[in-house]
Amino acid sequence: MTTMTQAMPSQPRKLPSQQRSRERVERILAVAGDLIAERGSDAVKMSDIADGAGVSIGSLYQYFPDKGAVIRTLAERYNQIGRECVERIMVDVASLDGLAEALKVVVDEYYGMFQDYPATRDIWSATLADKALRDIDAEDTRAHAAFLEKVLRKVGVEGDGTELTSYALLVMYLLCATVRLAITLPDDEARRVLDGYKVMAARDLLAKFAA
Amino acid sequence: MTTMTQAMPSQPRKLPSQQRSRERVERILAVAGDLIAERGSDAVKMSDIADGAGVSIGSLYQYFPDKGAVIRTLAERYNQIGRECVERIMVDVASLDGLAEALKVVVDEYYGMFQDYPATRDIWSATLADKALRDIDAEDTRAHAAFLEKVLRKVGVEGDGTELTSYALLVMYLLCATVRLAITLPDDEARRVLDGYKVMAARDLLAKFAA
DNA sequence: TAGAAACGTGAGCGTTCCTCACATTTGCAA
DNA sequence: TTGCAAATGTGAGGAACGCTCACGTTTCTA
C-alpha cells in the first residue's frame, strides 16, 4: 500500500518543448494507460512503463516527478472526458422535466465511460486513497456542479445562490459516488443500483423544484 | 502506490494462544490505528508499528502475514462498529415513517463514527483501492442491506424477494457511498450533502412504499 | 525438571522508486 | 557549415521499505 500521497506538484517536472519529447510523453501516457487497464496501477512498475514506451527510466522521470504524477495526469485527462460527457448531455436541456431525464442519461453515460476507458476503473478506484487525486476529483465535481447550477437557472429554477450551489453539489457528488460504487459491482447489480439512483435523483429534483 | 491487493488470507498467520501474545496483538492494532489516524496508512511503515508497539518486526509478521492484514483486521473491527450502529438504530423501528426517520439518524451517526474513530477515515478511503478491502466492504454492505430488508418487511412492506433485496442494497450502497464521500469534504459542506441525502432517501422510501 | 511448543528477535534480502553524472541530439547564431 | 548552449536521453546505483529466516527465549505440560 504505497501511495504517491505526498504533496507533489501534479505538473510534469519539465514541460516538453520539442516535438520529439512531446511525442515521448504521449507515448508514455498511452502505455501507462494500457498497462494500468491491464494490471492495475499498483502492479505496474515505472520500469514497465519506460520499457513499454521504449524510453529509459531517466526520461520518464524527467517529465513525471514520481509515479503518482503519471497517474494524476491520466486522471485529469479522464476527468475532462467526464466533464465533456456531462456538458454534452445537459447543454440542450430546456425544462425541468428535460433536466430530470438528462440526469438519467448522464448516469448511464458516465457509467459507460468507465467501460470504454478501462484504465479509468483502476484510476478512479485509487482516487479515494490518494490525497492529490482526491483534490483533482473534488475540483472536477465542483466543475460538474457549477454546470448543473447554470442549467438549473436556465430551466427557471429560482432560489438563493448558496442553496442552489449546495443542491448542485449534492446531486453531482451523489452521482459520482454512485457510479464509482457501481463499477465495483458485477454489471447486473450495478445496473440495478444505477436505475434506482436515477429514479431517486429525478424524483428528488422534481419534488424540490416543480412549480 | 503499493497496495496489498494480492489474494491474501485476511486471517492472522498464526492465532495468538498465550495471554502475552494476545496482548501484543492488541497493542499492535492499537498502535497501528493511532499511527494510521495520524499519518495515513501509506505513510506508516511496518517498522513504525513494531517500534510503537515495543515489538520486533519479526513478531509483527508472526501474526500478520503482511501490512494489508493489519489494515484489514482494523477494517473488520470498524465494520463491526458500523453494523452495530445501524442495527441499534433500526432495531426498534415499527412503521414506515419510523424507518424514514431512522434512516436519517443512521446517516448522522454513521458520519459521526468516522469522526469518533479517526483511523476509519484513512482505512475507508483506502478501501476502494484494494481488492481485499473491497470484498470486506461489500460483505459488510450486504449485511447492512439484509438487516434493512428485515426491517422493511417488519414495517409491512411487501414485494417479491429480489425487488426488496435490490432496494435494500441500493439504499445501503448509497448511504455508504455518501458518507464516505462526505468524509473527504470540510465539515460544513459534508453536513449539507448529508442533509440533502437524508431528505432524498426518506422521500424515496415513502414514495416507493407508502400505502 | 525436561522436553516440546509457542513466542520473540533483528540482520539482511529483494523489489521497486527515484537520482545523478554523464552522453547525445537539437536549435540557432555567426 | 560550424560550433556552442539548451534540451533531451541514459542506466547504474542509492535508498526506502516490505518481508524472511535462522536462531534465541519463554511458557506450557507431564
Coordinates of C-alpha atoms (C1' of nucleotides) in Angstrom, one line a residue:
Chain A
M1 CA 0.0 0.0 0.0
T2 CA 2.3 2.7 -1.2
T3 CA 0.5 5.7 -2.4
M4 CA 2.0 8.7 -4.0
T5 CA 0.2 10.7 -1.4
Q6 CA 2.8 13.3 -0.6
A7 CA 2.3 16.9 -1.5
M8 CA 3.6 16.9 -5.0
P9 CA 3.1 19.1 -7.9
S10 CA 0.7 17.5 -10.3
Q11 CA 2.5 19.2 -13.1
P12 CA 5.3 17.5 -15.1
R13 CA 8.7 18.3 -13.8
K14 CA 9.6 19.8 -17.1
L15 CA 7.4 20.7 -20.0
P16 CA 8.5 19.1 -23.2
S17 CA 9.2 21.8 -25.7
Q18 CA 10.5 19.8 -28.7
Q19 CA 8.4 17.7 -30.9
R20 CA 10.4 14.6 -30.1
S21 CA 9.8 14.9 -26.4
R22 CA 6.1 15.7 -26.7
E23 CA 5.7 12.5 -28.6
R24 CA 7.5 10.6 -26.0
V25 CA 5.3 12.0 -23.2
E26 CA 2.3 11.0 -25.2
R27 CA 3.7 7.5 -25.7
I28 CA 4.4 7.2 -22.0
L29 CA 0.9 8.1 -21.1
A30 CA -0.6 5.8 -23.7
V31 CA 1.5 2.9 -22.4
A32 CA 0.7 3.7 -18.8
G33 CA -3.0 3.8 -19.5
D34 CA -2.8 0.4 -21.3
L35 CA -0.8 -1.2 -18.6
I36 CA -2.9 0.2 -15.8
A37 CA -6.1 -1.0 -17.5
E38 CA -4.5 -4.4 -17.9
R39 CA -2.8 -4.9 -14.5
G40 CA -3.9 -2.1 -12.2
S41 CA -1.8 0.8 -11.2
D42 CA -0.2 -0.9 -8.2
A43 CA 1.1 -3.8 -10.3
V44 CA 2.6 -1.5 -13.0
K45 CA 6.2 -0.6 -12.4
M46 CA 7.8 2.6 -13.6
S47 CA 10.3 0.4 -15.4
D48 CA 7.4 -1.4 -17.2
I49 CA 6.1 1.9 -18.4
A50 CA 9.6 3.0 -19.5
D51 CA 10.2 -0.3 -21.3
G52 CA 6.8 -0.3 -22.9
A53 CA 7.2 3.3 -24.2
G54 CA 10.7 2.5 -25.4
V55 CA 12.2 5.1 -23.1
S56 CA 14.7 5.0 -20.3
I57 CA 13.8 5.4 -16.7
G58 CA 15.6 8.6 -16.6
S59 CA 13.5 10.1 -19.4
L60 CA 10.3 9.0 -17.7
Y61 CA 11.4 10.8 -14.5
Q62 CA 12.4 13.9 -16.5
Y63 CA 8.7 14.6 -17.3
F64 CA 7.0 13.0 -14.3
P65 CA 8.4 13.7 -10.9
D66 CA 7.0 10.4 -9.5
K67 CA 4.8 7.5 -10.3
G68 CA 1.8 9.4 -9.0
A69 CA 2.3 12.2 -11.5
V70 CA 1.7 9.8 -14.3
I71 CA -1.5 8.6 -12.7
R72 CA -2.6 12.1 -11.9
T73 CA -2.0 13.2 -15.5
L74 CA -4.2 10.4 -16.7
A75 CA -6.8 11.2 -14.1
E76 CA -7.0 14.7 -15.3
R77 CA -7.5 13.6 -18.9
Y78 CA -10.2 11.2 -17.9
N79 CA -11.9 13.9 -15.8
Q80 CA -12.0 16.1 -18.8
I81 CA -13.7 13.3 -20.8
G82 CA -16.3 13.1 -18.0
R83 CA -16.9 16.8 -18.0
E84 CA -17.4 16.8 -21.7
C85 CA -19.9 13.9 -21.3
V86 CA -21.9 15.8 -18.7
E87 CA -21.9 19.0 -20.6
R88 CA -22.8 17.4 -23.9
I89 CA -25.9 15.8 -22.5
M90 CA -27.1 18.8 -20.4
V91 CA -26.3 21.6 -22.9
D92 CA -29.6 21.4 -24.7
V93 CA -31.8 20.9 -21.7
A94 CA -34.7 23.4 -21.8
S95 CA -37.1 22.4 -19.0
L96 CA -37.1 20.9 -15.5
D97 CA -38.6 17.6 -16.9
G98 CA -35.9 17.7 -19.5
L99 CA -33.3 18.0 -16.8
A100 CA -34.7 15.1 -14.9
E101 CA -34.4 13.0 -18.0
A102 CA -30.9 14.3 -18.8
L103 CA -29.8 13.3 -15.3
K104 CA -30.8 9.7 -16.0
V105 CA -28.9 9.8 -19.3
V106 CA -25.8 11.2 -17.6
V107 CA -25.8 8.4 -15.1
D108 CA -25.8 5.8 -17.9
E109 CA -23.2 7.5 -20.0
Y110 CA -21.0 8.2 -17.1
Y111 CA -21.1 4.5 -16.2
G112 CA -20.5 3.7 -19.9
M113 CA -17.3 5.8 -19.8
F114 CA -15.8 3.5 -17.3
Q115 CA -16.4 0.7 -19.6
D116 CA -15.0 2.5 -22.6
Y117 CA -11.8 3.6 -20.9
P118 CA -10.7 0.6 -18.9
A119 CA -7.9 2.4 -17.1
T120 CA -10.5 4.7 -15.5
R121 CA -11.7 1.9 -13.3
D122 CA -8.4 1.5 -11.6
I123 CA -7.6 5.2 -11.5
W124 CA -10.9 6.1 -10.0
S125 CA -10.6 3.3 -7.6
A126 CA -7.3 4.7 -6.4
T127 CA -8.7 8.2 -6.2
L128 CA -10.2 8.0 -2.7
A129 CA -6.9 6.6 -1.3
D130 CA -4.8 9.4 -2.6
K131 CA -4.9 13.0 -1.4
A132 CA -3.7 14.5 -4.6
L133 CA -6.2 12.5 -6.6
R134 CA -8.9 13.4 -4.2
D135 CA -8.2 17.1 -4.8
I136 CA -8.3 16.6 -8.5
D137 CA -11.5 14.8 -8.1
A138 CA -13.1 17.4 -5.8
E139 CA -12.3 20.1 -8.3
D140 CA -13.8 18.1 -11.1
T141 CA -17.0 17.5 -9.1
R142 CA -17.3 21.2 -8.5
A143 CA -17.0 21.9 -12.2
H144 CA -19.8 19.4 -12.8
A145 CA -21.9 21.1 -10.1
A146 CA -21.3 24.6 -11.5
F147 CA -22.5 23.4 -14.8
L148 CA -25.6 21.8 -13.3
E149 CA -26.3 25.0 -11.4
K150 CA -26.2 27.0 -14.6
V151 CA -28.7 24.5 -16.2
L152 CA -31.0 24.8 -13.1
R153 CA -31.2 28.5 -13.5
K154 CA -31.7 28.2 -17.2
V155 CA -34.7 26.0 -16.8
G156 CA -36.2 28.5 -14.5
V157 CA -35.3 27.3 -11.0
E158 CA -35.0 30.1 -8.6
G159 CA -33.5 30.2 -5.2
D160 CA -30.8 32.0 -3.3
G161 CA -27.3 31.3 -4.6
T162 CA -25.9 29.1 -1.9
E163 CA -29.0 26.9 -1.7
L164 CA -28.7 26.1 -5.4
T165 CA -25.0 25.6 -5.2
S166 CA -25.4 23.2 -2.4
Y167 CA -28.0 21.2 -4.2
A168 CA -26.0 21.0 -7.4
L169 CA -23.0 19.8 -5.4
L170 CA -25.1 17.2 -3.7
V171 CA -26.5 15.8 -6.9
M172 CA -23.1 15.6 -8.6
Y173 CA -21.4 14.2 -5.5
L174 CA -24.0 11.5 -5.3
L175 CA -23.9 10.8 -9.0
C176 CA -20.1 10.4 -8.9
A177 CA -20.2 8.3 -5.8
T178 CA -22.9 6.1 -7.1
V179 CA -21.2 5.4 -10.4
R180 CA -17.9 4.9 -8.7
L181 CA -19.5 2.4 -6.4
A182 CA -21.3 0.7 -9.3
I183 CA -18.0 0.0 -11.1
T184 CA -17.0 -2.2 -8.2
L185 CA -20.1 -4.4 -8.6
P186 CA -21.0 -7.0 -11.2
D187 CA -22.7 -5.4 -14.1
D188 CA -26.2 -6.6 -13.4
E189 CA -26.1 -5.4 -9.8
A190 CA -24.6 -2.2 -10.9
R191 CA -27.4 -1.6 -13.3
R192 CA -30.0 -2.1 -10.5
V193 CA -28.2 0.3 -8.3
L194 CA -27.9 2.9 -11.1
D195 CA -31.5 2.5 -12.1
G196 CA -32.6 3.0 -8.5
Y197 CA -30.4 6.1 -8.3
K198 CA -31.8 7.5 -11.5
V199 CA -35.4 7.3 -10.3
M200 CA -34.4 8.7 -6.9
A201 CA -32.5 11.6 -8.3
A202 CA -35.1 12.6 -10.9
R203 CA -37.9 12.3 -8.3
D204 CA -36.0 14.4 -5.8
L205 CA -35.3 17.1 -8.4
L206 CA -39.0 17.4 -9.4
A207 CA -40.2 17.2 -5.8
K208 CA -37.9 20.0 -4.9
F209 CA -38.4 22.4 -7.7
A210 CA -41.5 21.6 -9.7
A211 CA -43.8 24.6 -9.7
Chain B
M1 CA 1.1 3.3 -4.8
T2 CA 1.6 -0.1 -3.5
T3 CA -1.5 -1.9 -2.4
M4 CA -1.7 -5.1 -0.5
T5 CA -4.1 -6.2 -3.2
Q6 CA -3.0 -9.8 -3.7
A7 CA -5.2 -12.6 -2.7
M8 CA -4.1 -13.0 0.8
P9 CA -5.7 -14.6 3.8
S10 CA -7.2 -11.9 5.9
Q11 CA -6.6 -14.0 8.9
P12 CA -3.5 -13.7 11.0
R13 CA -0.8 -16.0 10.0
K14 CA -0.9 -17.5 13.5
L15 CA -3.5 -17.1 16.2
P16 CA -2.0 -16.0 19.5
S17 CA -2.8 -18.6 22.1
Q18 CA -1.0 -17.3 25.1
Q19 CA -2.0 -14.3 27.1
R20 CA 1.3 -12.5 26.4
S21 CA 0.9 -12.7 22.6
R22 CA -2.8 -11.8 22.7
E23 CA -1.9 -8.6 24.5
R24 CA 0.8 -7.9 21.9
V25 CA -1.6 -8.3 19.0
E26 CA -3.9 -5.8 20.7
R27 CA -1.1 -3.4 21.3
I28 CA 0.0 -3.7 17.7
L29 CA -3.5 -3.0 16.4
A30 CA -4.0 -0.1 18.8
V31 CA -0.7 1.5 17.7
A32 CA -1.5 0.8 14.0
G33 CA -4.8 2.5 14.4
D34 CA -3.3 5.6 16.1
L35 CA -0.5 5.9 13.5
I36 CA -2.9 5.5 10.6
A37 CA -5.2 8.1 12.0
E38 CA -2.2 10.4 12.4
R39 CA -0.3 9.9 9.2
G40 CA -2.4 7.8 6.9
S41 CA -1.8 4.1 6.2
D42 CA 0.6 4.7 3.3
A43 CA 3.0 6.8 5.4
V44 CA 3.0 4.3 8.2
K45 CA 5.8 1.8 8.0
M46 CA 5.7 -1.7 9.4
S47 CA 8.8 -0.8 11.4
D48 CA 6.9 2.2 12.9
I49 CA 4.1 -0.1 14.1
A50 CA 6.6 -2.5 15.5
D51 CA 8.6 0.2 17.3
G52 CA 5.4 1.9 18.6
A53 CA 4.1 -1.4 20.0
G54 CA 7.5 -2.2 21.5
V55 CA 7.7 -5.3 19.4
S56 CA 10.2 -6.6 16.8
I57 CA 9.4 -6.7 13.1
G58 CA 9.5 -10.5 13.3
S59 CA 6.8 -10.6 16.0
L60 CA 4.6 -8.3 13.9
Y61 CA 4.9 -10.6 10.9
Q62 CA 4.3 -13.6 13.0
Y63 CA 0.7 -12.5 13.5
F64 CA 0.1 -10.5 10.4
P65 CA 1.2 -12.0 7.1
D66 CA 1.6 -8.6 5.5
K67 CA 0.9 -4.9 6.0
G68 CA -2.5 -5.3 4.5
A69 CA -3.5 -7.8 7.1
V70 CA -3.1 -5.2 9.8
I71 CA -5.3 -2.9 7.9
R72 CA -7.9 -5.5 7.0
T73 CA -8.1 -6.5 10.7
L74 CA -8.8 -2.9 11.7
A75 CA -11.3 -2.6 8.8
E76 CA -13.2 -5.6 10.0
R77 CA -13.4 -4.2 13.5
Y78 CA -14.6 -0.8 12.3
N79 CA -17.1 -2.5 10.1
Q80 CA -18.5 -4.3 13.1
I81 CA -18.9 -1.0 14.9
G82 CA -20.8 0.3 11.9
R83 CA -23.1 -2.7 11.8
E84 CA -23.8 -2.3 15.4
C85 CA -24.6 1.3 14.8
V86 CA -27.1 0.6 12.1
E87 CA -28.8 -2.2 13.9
R88 CA -29.0 -0.3 17.2
I89 CA -30.9 2.5 15.5
M90 CA -33.2 0.4 13.3
V91 CA -34.0 -2.4 15.8
D92 CA -37.0 -0.6 17.3
V93 CA -38.4 0.8 14.1
A94 CA -42.1 -0.1 13.9
S95 CA -43.5 1.8 11.0
L96 CA -42.6 3.1 7.5
D97 CA -42.4 6.7 8.8
G98 CA -40.3 5.5 11.7
L99 CA -38.0 3.8 9.2
A100 CA -37.7 7.0 7.2
E101 CA -36.7 8.8 10.3
A102 CA -34.3 6.1 11.4
L103 CA -32.6 6.3 8.0
K104 CA -31.8 10.0 8.7
V105 CA -30.4 9.1 12.1
V106 CA -28.3 6.4 10.6
V107 CA -26.7 8.8 8.2
D108 CA -25.7 11.2 11.0
E109 CA -24.4 8.5 13.3
Y110 CA -22.5 6.8 10.6
Y111 CA -20.9 10.0 9.8
G112 CA -20.2 10.6 13.4
M113 CA -18.4 7.3 13.6
F114 CA -15.8 8.5 11.2
Q115 CA -15.1 11.4 13.5
D116 CA -15.0 9.2 16.6
Y117 CA -12.6 6.7 15.1
P118 CA -10.1 8.8 13.1
A119 CA -8.4 5.8 11.6
T120 CA -11.6 4.9 9.8
R121 CA -11.2 7.8 7.5
D122 CA -8.0 6.6 6.1
I123 CA -9.0 3.0 6.1
W124 CA -12.2 3.6 4.3
S125 CA -10.5 5.8 1.9
A126 CA -8.2 3.1 1.0
T127 CA -11.0 0.6 0.7
L128 CA -11.9 1.3 -2.9
A129 CA -8.3 0.9 -4.0
D130 CA -7.8 -2.5 -2.5
K131 CA -9.5 -5.7 -3.7
A132 CA -9.4 -7.4 -0.4
L133 CA -10.8 -4.4 1.5
R134 CA -13.4 -4.0 -1.2
D135 CA -14.5 -7.6 -0.5
I136 CA -14.7 -7.0 3.2
D137 CA -16.7 -3.8 2.5
A138 CA -19.1 -5.4 0.0
E139 CA -19.8 -8.1 2.5
D140 CA -20.5 -5.5 5.2
T141 CA -22.8 -3.6 2.9
R142 CA -24.8 -6.8 2.3
A143 CA -25.1 -7.3 6.0
H144 CA -26.5 -3.8 6.4
A145 CA -28.9 -4.4 3.5
A146 CA -30.1 -7.7 4.9
F147 CA -30.9 -6.0 8.1
L148 CA -32.7 -3.2 6.3
E149 CA -34.7 -5.8 4.3
K150 CA -35.8 -7.5 7.5
V151 CA -36.9 -4.1 8.9
L152 CA -38.8 -3.3 5.7
R153 CA -40.8 -6.5 6.0
K154 CA -41.3 -5.9 9.7
V155 CA -43.0 -2.5 9.0
G156 CA -45.3 -4.1 6.5
V157 CA -43.6 -3.5 3.2
E158 CA -44.5 -6.2 0.7
G159 CA -43.0 -7.2 -2.6
D160 CA -41.3 -10.0 -4.2
G161 CA -38.0 -11.0 -2.7
T162 CA -35.5 -9.9 -5.2
E163 CA -37.1 -6.5 -5.6
L164 CA -36.8 -5.7 -1.9
T165 CA -33.3 -7.1 -1.7
S166 CA -32.3 -4.9 -4.6
Y167 CA -33.8 -1.8 -3.0
A168 CA -32.2 -2.5 0.4
L169 CA -28.8 -2.9 -1.3
L170 CA -29.3 0.3 -3.2
V171 CA -30.2 2.3 -0.1
M172 CA -27.2 1.0 1.9
Y173 CA -24.8 1.3 -1.0
L174 CA -25.9 4.9 -1.5
L175 CA -25.7 5.6 2.2
C176 CA -22.2 4.2 2.5
A177 CA -21.1 6.0 -0.7
T178 CA -22.5 9.3 0.5
V179 CA -20.9 9.1 3.9
R180 CA -17.6 8.0 2.5
L181 CA -17.7 10.9 0.1
A182 CA -18.7 13.3 2.9
I183 CA -15.6 12.5 5.0
T184 CA -13.5 13.9 2.2
L185 CA -15.2 17.3 2.5
P186 CA -14.9 20.1 5.0
D187 CA -17.5 19.5 7.7
D188 CA -20.0 22.2 6.8
E189 CA -20.1 21.1 3.2
A190 CA -20.4 17.5 4.3
R191 CA -23.4 18.3 6.5
R192 CA -25.1 19.9 3.6
V193 CA -24.5 16.9 1.4
L194 CA -25.7 14.6 4.1
D195 CA -28.8 16.6 4.9
G196 CA -29.7 16.6 1.2
Y197 CA -29.2 12.9 1.1
K198 CA -31.3 12.3 4.2
V199 CA -34.2 14.1 2.7
M200 CA -33.8 12.4 -0.6
A201 CA -33.6 8.9 0.9
A202 CA -36.6 9.3 3.2
R203 CA -38.7 10.8 0.4
D204 CA -37.7 8.0 -1.9
L205 CA -38.6 5.4 0.7
L206 CA -42.1 6.8 1.3
A207 CA -42.7 7.5 -2.4
K208 CA -42.0 3.9 -3.1
F209 CA -43.7 2.0 -0.4
A210 CA -46.3 4.3 1.4
A211 CA -49.7 2.7 1.1
Chain C
dT1 C1' 12.5 -30.6 35.7
dA2 C1' 13.0 -31.8 31.0
dG3 C1' 11.3 -31.6 26.5
dA4 C1' 8.1 -29.5 23.3
dA5 C1' 5.6 -25.9 21.6
dA6 C1' 4.8 -21.2 21.4
dC7 C1' 6.8 -16.9 21.1
dG8 C1' 10.4 -13.2 20.1
dT9 C1' 14.4 -11.2 17.6
dG10 C1' 16.7 -8.3 14.1
dA11 C1' 20.2 -8.6 10.4
dG12 C1' 19.7 -8.7 5.8
dC13 C1' 17.4 -10.0 1.2
dG14 C1' 14.7 -8.5 -2.8
dT15 C1' 11.9 -5.3 -5.0
dT16 C1' 10.8 -1.0 -6.6
dC17 C1' 11.0 4.0 -6.7
dC18 C1' 13.9 7.5 -7.9
dT19 C1' 18.6 10.3 -8.6
dC20 C1' 22.5 11.9 -10.8
dA21 C1' 26.6 12.3 -13.5
dC22 C1' 27.4 11.9 -18.0
dA23 C1' 26.2 11.2 -23.2
dT24 C1' 23.6 12.6 -27.2
dT25 C1' 20.6 15.4 -30.1
dT26 C1' 18.5 19.6 -31.5
dG27 C1' 18.1 24.6 -32.3
dC28 C1' 20.3 28.6 -33.7
dA29 C1' 23.5 32.4 -34.3
dA30 C1' 27.7 33.6 -36.6
Chain D
dT1 C1' 28.7 25.0 -42.3
dT2 C1' 30.1 25.1 -37.8
dG3 C1' 30.2 25.4 -33.0
dC4 C1' 28.1 26.2 -28.8
dA5 C1' 24.1 26.1 -25.5
dA6 C1' 20.0 24.2 -24.3
dA7 C1' 17.2 20.4 -24.4
dT8 C1' 16.8 15.8 -24.1
dG9 C1' 18.3 10.9 -23.1
dT10 C1' 20.6 7.1 -20.4
dG11 C1' 21.1 3.4 -16.9
dA12 C1' 24.0 2.1 -13.0
dG13 C1' 23.2 2.5 -8.5
dG14 C1' 21.4 4.7 -3.9
dA15 C1' 17.6 4.5 -0.6
dA16 C1' 13.4 3.0 1.3
dC17 C1' 10.5 -0.4 2.7
dG18 C1' 8.1 -4.9 2.9
dC19 C1' 9.1 -9.2 4.4
dT20 C1' 12.0 -13.8 5.7
dC21 C1' 14.6 -16.9 8.3
dA22 C1' 17.8 -19.0 11.3
dC23 C1' 18.3 -18.8 15.9
dG24 C1' 17.4 -17.4 20.9
dT25 C1' 13.9 -17.2 24.9
dT26 C1' 9.7 -18.0 27.5
dT27 C1' 5.7 -20.7 28.6
dC28 C1' 3.2 -25.0 29.0
dT29 C1' 2.7 -29.8 30.1
dA30 C1' 3.6 -34.1 32.1

